[in-house]
């Protein structure tokens, strides 16, 4: 008669993972905004990014940020789809002039994947990056207040 197989610690770990899924003792639900904020912070850590979002979303966000009591949106320019085990992320950004865009996109993608997977436990299945603009060194930021021009014209919107 053959001796029964004595499980090794690795075998026990595998069987525990398979027998007791993490959700058996409760569920953890992550809001889409949580993933978007984590991705936004991770993207901002990469040098060469000027801003996140399309021109419209940055302009609208800048106006919203000026409203007393409102909070700056860290997840601006980021859209995420969140499932029980996986997430997919789309990000729109403006890069600084002179950066190598494919290298920057690769760094942003890797940083977002690492941060989101580490902090949430979700598998990031894709990170789609849309580069919407290049910020030139002599261009003013859209979010900065523009000074009235020397022609004496008043700004149309105050």
PDB file of C-alpha atoms in Angstrom:
ATOM      1  CA  UNK A   1       0.000   0.000   0.000  1.00  0.00           C
ATOM      2  CA  UNK A   2       1.376   3.415  -0.970  1.00  0.00           C
ATOM      3  CA  UNK A   3       2.047   5.983   1.676  1.00  0.00           C
ATOM      4  CA  UNK A   4      -0.246   9.016   1.504  1.00  0.00           C
ATOM      5  CA  UNK A   5       1.451  12.151   0.219  1.00  0.00           C
ATOM      6  CA  UNK A   6       2.476  14.450   3.050  1.00  0.00           C
ATOM      7  CA  UNK A   7       1.763  18.018   1.978  1.00  0.00           C
ATOM      8  CA  UNK A   8       4.629  20.494   1.908  1.00  0.00           C
ATOM      9  CA  UNK A   9       4.190  24.094   3.081  1.00  0.00           C
ATOM     10  CA  UNK A  10       3.912  25.130  -0.583  1.00  0.00           C
ATOM     11  CA  UNK A  11       1.106  22.590  -1.103  1.00  0.00           C
ATOM     12  CA  UNK A  12      -0.720  23.915   1.942  1.00  0.00           C
ATOM     13  CA  UNK A  13      -0.445  27.483   0.712  1.00  0.00           C
ATOM     14  CA  UNK A  14      -1.880  26.494  -2.671  1.00  0.00           C
ATOM     15  CA  UNK A  15      -4.779  24.607  -1.153  1.00  0.00           C
ATOM     16  CA  UNK A  16      -5.602  27.414   1.273  1.00  0.00           C
ATOM     17  CA  UNK A  17      -5.673  29.900  -1.590  1.00  0.00           C
ATOM     18  CA  UNK A  18      -7.945  27.651  -3.634  1.00  0.00           C
ATOM     19  CA  UNK A  19     -10.215  26.522  -0.779  1.00  0.00           C
ATOM     20  CA  UNK A  20     -10.578  29.817   1.043  1.00  0.00           C
ATOM     21  CA  UNK A  21     -10.929  32.617  -1.475  1.00  0.00           C
ATOM     22  CA  UNK A  22     -10.305  36.038   0.009  1.00  0.00           C
ATOM     23  CA  UNK A  23     -13.967  37.034  -0.300  1.00  0.00           C
ATOM     24  CA  UNK A  24     -15.281  34.166   1.823  1.00  0.00           C
ATOM     25  CA  UNK A  25     -15.149  36.167   5.063  1.00  0.00           C
ATOM     26  CA  UNK A  26     -16.477  39.346   3.551  1.00  0.00           C
ATOM     27  CA  UNK A  27     -16.272  41.513   0.487  1.00  0.00           C
ATOM     28  CA  UNK A  28     -14.192  44.551  -0.269  1.00  0.00           C
ATOM     29  CA  UNK A  29     -15.720  46.892  -2.806  1.00  0.00           C
ATOM     30  CA  UNK A  30     -13.612  49.586  -4.401  1.00  0.00           C
ATOM     31  CA  UNK A  31     -15.214  52.692  -5.848  1.00  0.00           C
ATOM     32  CA  UNK A  32     -14.111  53.703  -9.320  1.00  0.00           C
ATOM     33  CA  UNK A  33     -12.854  56.992  -7.872  1.00  0.00           C
ATOM     34  CA  UNK A  34     -10.381  55.137  -5.658  1.00  0.00           C
ATOM     35  CA  UNK A  35      -8.694  53.507  -8.646  1.00  0.00           C
ATOM     36  CA  UNK A  36      -8.778  56.792 -10.584  1.00  0.00           C
ATOM     37  CA  UNK A  37      -7.091  58.697  -7.749  1.00  0.00           C
ATOM     38  CA  UNK A  38      -4.390  56.067  -7.299  1.00  0.00           C
ATOM     39  CA  UNK A  39      -3.728  56.065 -11.056  1.00  0.00           C
ATOM     40  CA  UNK A  40      -3.658  59.873 -11.113  1.00  0.00           C
ATOM     41  CA  UNK A  41      -1.131  60.086  -8.306  1.00  0.00           C
ATOM     42  CA  UNK A  42       1.015  57.369  -9.902  1.00  0.00           C
ATOM     43  CA  UNK A  43       0.982  59.159 -13.263  1.00  0.00           C
ATOM     44  CA  UNK A  44       1.955  62.497 -11.694  1.00  0.00           C
ATOM     45  CA  UNK A  45       5.040  60.854 -10.163  1.00  0.00           C
ATOM     46  CA  UNK A  46       6.536  60.426 -13.650  1.00  0.00           C
ATOM     47  CA  UNK A  47       8.706  63.319 -14.821  1.00  0.00           C
ATOM     48  CA  UNK A  48       7.686  64.852 -18.146  1.00  0.00           C
ATOM     49  CA  UNK A  49       3.954  65.101 -17.589  1.00  0.00           C
ATOM     50  CA  UNK A  50       2.611  68.636 -17.616  1.00  0.00           C
ATOM     51  CA  UNK A  51      -1.057  67.922 -16.837  1.00  0.00           C
ATOM     52  CA  UNK A  52      -3.708  65.229 -16.892  1.00  0.00           C
ATOM     53  CA  UNK A  53      -6.909  65.437 -18.908  1.00  0.00           C
ATOM     54  CA  UNK A  54      -8.084  66.959 -22.142  1.00  0.00           C
ATOM     55  CA  UNK A  55      -8.141  70.719 -22.628  1.00  0.00           C
ATOM     56  CA  UNK A  56     -11.843  70.877 -21.753  1.00  0.00           C
ATOM     57  CA  UNK A  57     -11.552  68.776 -18.607  1.00  0.00           C
ATOM     58  CA  UNK A  58      -8.539  70.795 -17.408  1.00  0.00           C
ATOM     59  CA  UNK A  59     -10.350  74.098 -18.018  1.00  0.00           C
ATOM     60  CA  UNK A  60     -13.537  72.889 -16.345  1.00  0.00           C
ATOM     61  CA  UNK A  61     -11.541  71.413 -13.463  1.00  0.00           C
ATOM     62  CA  UNK A  62      -9.624  74.658 -12.976  1.00  0.00           C
ATOM     63  CA  UNK A  63     -12.909  76.568 -12.702  1.00  0.00           C
ATOM     64  CA  UNK A  64     -14.327  73.960 -10.300  1.00  0.00           C
ATOM     65  CA  UNK A  65     -11.162  74.127  -8.169  1.00  0.00           C
ATOM     66  CA  UNK A  66     -11.704  77.877  -7.651  1.00  0.00           C
ATOM     67  CA  UNK A  67     -15.134  77.346  -6.083  1.00  0.00           C
ATOM     68  CA  UNK A  68     -14.837  77.743  -2.306  1.00  0.00           C
ATOM     69  CA  UNK A  69     -15.145  74.413  -0.541  1.00  0.00           C
ATOM     70  CA  UNK A  70     -14.424  72.282  -3.593  1.00  0.00           C
ATOM     71  CA  UNK A  71     -11.501  69.896  -3.677  1.00  0.00           C
ATOM     72  CA  UNK A  72      -8.986  69.422  -6.460  1.00  0.00           C
ATOM     73  CA  UNK A  73      -9.673  66.301  -8.490  1.00  0.00           C
ATOM     74  CA  UNK A  74      -6.635  64.037  -8.398  1.00  0.00           C
ATOM     75  CA  UNK A  75      -8.358  61.672 -10.808  1.00  0.00           C
ATOM     76  CA  UNK A  76      -8.949  64.334 -13.474  1.00  0.00           C
ATOM     77  CA  UNK A  77      -8.205  62.901 -16.924  1.00  0.00           C
ATOM     78  CA  UNK A  78      -8.537  59.305 -15.748  1.00  0.00           C
ATOM     79  CA  UNK A  79     -11.369  56.880 -16.407  1.00  0.00           C
ATOM     80  CA  UNK A  80     -11.407  53.432 -14.860  1.00  0.00           C
ATOM     81  CA  UNK A  81     -13.604  50.392 -15.173  1.00  0.00           C
ATOM     82  CA  UNK A  82     -13.512  48.310 -12.010  1.00  0.00           C
ATOM     83  CA  UNK A  83     -14.657  44.713 -11.691  1.00  0.00           C
ATOM     84  CA  UNK A  84     -14.353  42.290  -8.796  1.00  0.00           C
ATOM     85  CA  UNK A  85     -10.836  41.173  -9.725  1.00  0.00           C
ATOM     86  CA  UNK A  86      -9.678  43.365 -12.598  1.00  0.00           C
ATOM     87  CA  UNK A  87      -9.553  46.968 -13.709  1.00  0.00           C
ATOM     88  CA  UNK A  88      -8.891  48.806 -16.960  1.00  0.00           C
ATOM     89  CA  UNK A  89      -7.693  52.409 -16.999  1.00  0.00           C
ATOM     90  CA  UNK A  90      -7.758  55.158 -19.631  1.00  0.00           C
ATOM     91  CA  UNK A  91      -5.660  58.272 -19.083  1.00  0.00           C
ATOM     92  CA  UNK A  92      -5.413  61.513 -21.049  1.00  0.00           C
ATOM     93  CA  UNK A  93      -2.359  63.678 -20.537  1.00  0.00           C
ATOM     94  CA  UNK A  94      -0.329  66.633 -21.722  1.00  0.00           C
ATOM     95  CA  UNK A  95       3.417  66.101 -21.986  1.00  0.00           C
ATOM     96  CA  UNK A  96       6.268  68.570 -21.683  1.00  0.00           C
ATOM     97  CA  UNK A  97       7.999  69.489 -24.924  1.00  0.00           C
ATOM     98  CA  UNK A  98      11.151  67.451 -25.497  1.00  0.00           C
ATOM     99  CA  UNK A  99      10.203  64.224 -23.738  1.00  0.00           C
ATOM    100  CA  UNK A 100      10.293  60.961 -25.669  1.00  0.00           C
ATOM    101  CA  UNK A 101       6.603  60.112 -25.683  1.00  0.00           C
ATOM    102  CA  UNK A 102       6.845  56.308 -26.121  1.00  0.00           C
ATOM    103  CA  UNK A 103       9.314  56.091 -23.205  1.00  0.00           C
ATOM    104  CA  UNK A 104       7.147  58.389 -21.066  1.00  0.00           C
ATOM    105  CA  UNK A 105       4.025  56.353 -21.863  1.00  0.00           C
ATOM    106  CA  UNK A 106       5.836  53.164 -20.890  1.00  0.00           C
ATOM    107  CA  UNK A 107       6.942  54.682 -17.558  1.00  0.00           C
ATOM    108  CA  UNK A 108       3.457  56.035 -16.820  1.00  0.00           C
ATOM    109  CA  UNK A 109       1.856  52.685 -17.667  1.00  0.00           C
ATOM    110  CA  UNK A 110       4.303  50.736 -15.474  1.00  0.00           C
ATOM    111  CA  UNK A 111       3.909  53.163 -12.538  1.00  0.00           C
ATOM    112  CA  UNK A 112       0.106  53.049 -12.706  1.00  0.00           C
ATOM    113  CA  UNK A 113       0.018  49.254 -12.928  1.00  0.00           C
ATOM    114  CA  UNK A 114       2.400  48.844  -9.987  1.00  0.00           C
ATOM    115  CA  UNK A 115       0.558  51.328  -7.758  1.00  0.00           C
ATOM    116  CA  UNK A 116      -2.976  50.134  -8.526  1.00  0.00           C
ATOM    117  CA  UNK A 117      -2.142  46.433  -8.203  1.00  0.00           C
ATOM    118  CA  UNK A 118      -0.172  46.967  -4.987  1.00  0.00           C
ATOM    119  CA  UNK A 119      -2.764  49.179  -3.300  1.00  0.00           C
ATOM    120  CA  UNK A 120      -5.984  47.516  -4.458  1.00  0.00           C
ATOM    121  CA  UNK A 121      -5.107  43.901  -5.197  1.00  0.00           C
ATOM    122  CA  UNK A 122      -6.879  44.239  -8.553  1.00  0.00           C
ATOM    123  CA  UNK A 123      -5.238  42.993 -11.730  1.00  0.00           C
ATOM    124  CA  UNK A 124      -4.728  45.855 -14.178  1.00  0.00           C
ATOM    125  CA  UNK A 125      -5.589  44.376 -17.578  1.00  0.00           C
ATOM    126  CA  UNK A 126      -4.789  47.507 -19.596  1.00  0.00           C
ATOM    127  CA  UNK A 127      -3.733  51.126 -19.319  1.00  0.00           C
ATOM    128  CA  UNK A 128      -4.613  53.142 -22.417  1.00  0.00           C
ATOM    129  CA  UNK A 129      -2.793  56.462 -22.733  1.00  0.00           C
ATOM    130  CA  UNK A 130      -3.949  59.342 -24.927  1.00  0.00           C
ATOM    131  CA  UNK A 131      -1.454  62.182 -25.345  1.00  0.00           C
ATOM    132  CA  UNK A 132      -3.696  65.163 -26.093  1.00  0.00           C
ATOM    133  CA  UNK A 133      -1.165  67.973 -26.207  1.00  0.00           C
ATOM    134  CA  UNK A 134       2.443  69.039 -25.841  1.00  0.00           C
ATOM    135  CA  UNK A 135       3.151  71.911 -23.465  1.00  0.00           C
ATOM    136  CA  UNK A 136       5.704  74.318 -24.914  1.00  0.00           C
ATOM    137  CA  UNK A 137       8.113  76.140 -22.581  1.00  0.00           C
ATOM    138  CA  UNK A 138       6.797  79.607 -23.498  1.00  0.00           C
ATOM    139  CA  UNK A 139       3.088  78.718 -23.180  1.00  0.00           C
ATOM    140  CA  UNK A 140       1.231  79.854 -20.060  1.00  0.00           C
ATOM    141  CA  UNK A 141      -0.610  77.206 -18.111  1.00  0.00           C
ATOM    142  CA  UNK A 142      -4.334  77.143 -18.854  1.00  0.00           C
ATOM    143  CA  UNK A 143      -5.018  77.063 -15.135  1.00  0.00           C
ATOM    144  CA  UNK A 144      -3.028  80.229 -14.394  1.00  0.00           C
ATOM    145  CA  UNK A 145      -4.750  83.576 -14.338  1.00  0.00           C
ATOM    146  CA  UNK A 146      -3.915  85.529 -17.467  1.00  0.00           C
ATOM    147  CA  UNK A 147      -2.904  89.145 -17.049  1.00  0.00           C
ATOM    148  CA  UNK A 148      -4.949  91.718 -18.986  1.00  0.00           C
ATOM    149  CA  UNK A 149      -3.269  92.448 -22.291  1.00  0.00           C
ATOM    150  CA  UNK A 150      -1.515  95.730 -22.954  1.00  0.00           C
ATOM    151  CA  UNK A 151      -4.295  96.692 -25.404  1.00  0.00           C
ATOM    152  CA  UNK A 152      -6.476  97.478 -22.394  1.00  0.00           C
ATOM    153  CA  UNK A 153      -9.063  94.803 -23.207  1.00  0.00           C
ATOM    154  CA  UNK A 154     -10.732  93.217 -20.227  1.00  0.00           C
ATOM    155  CA  UNK A 155     -10.933  89.434 -19.992  1.00  0.00           C
ATOM    156  CA  UNK A 156     -14.282  88.145 -21.271  1.00  0.00           C
ATOM    157  CA  UNK A 157     -14.807  85.920 -18.248  1.00  0.00           C
ATOM    158  CA  UNK A 158     -14.052  86.792 -14.666  1.00  0.00           C
TER     159      UNK A 158
END
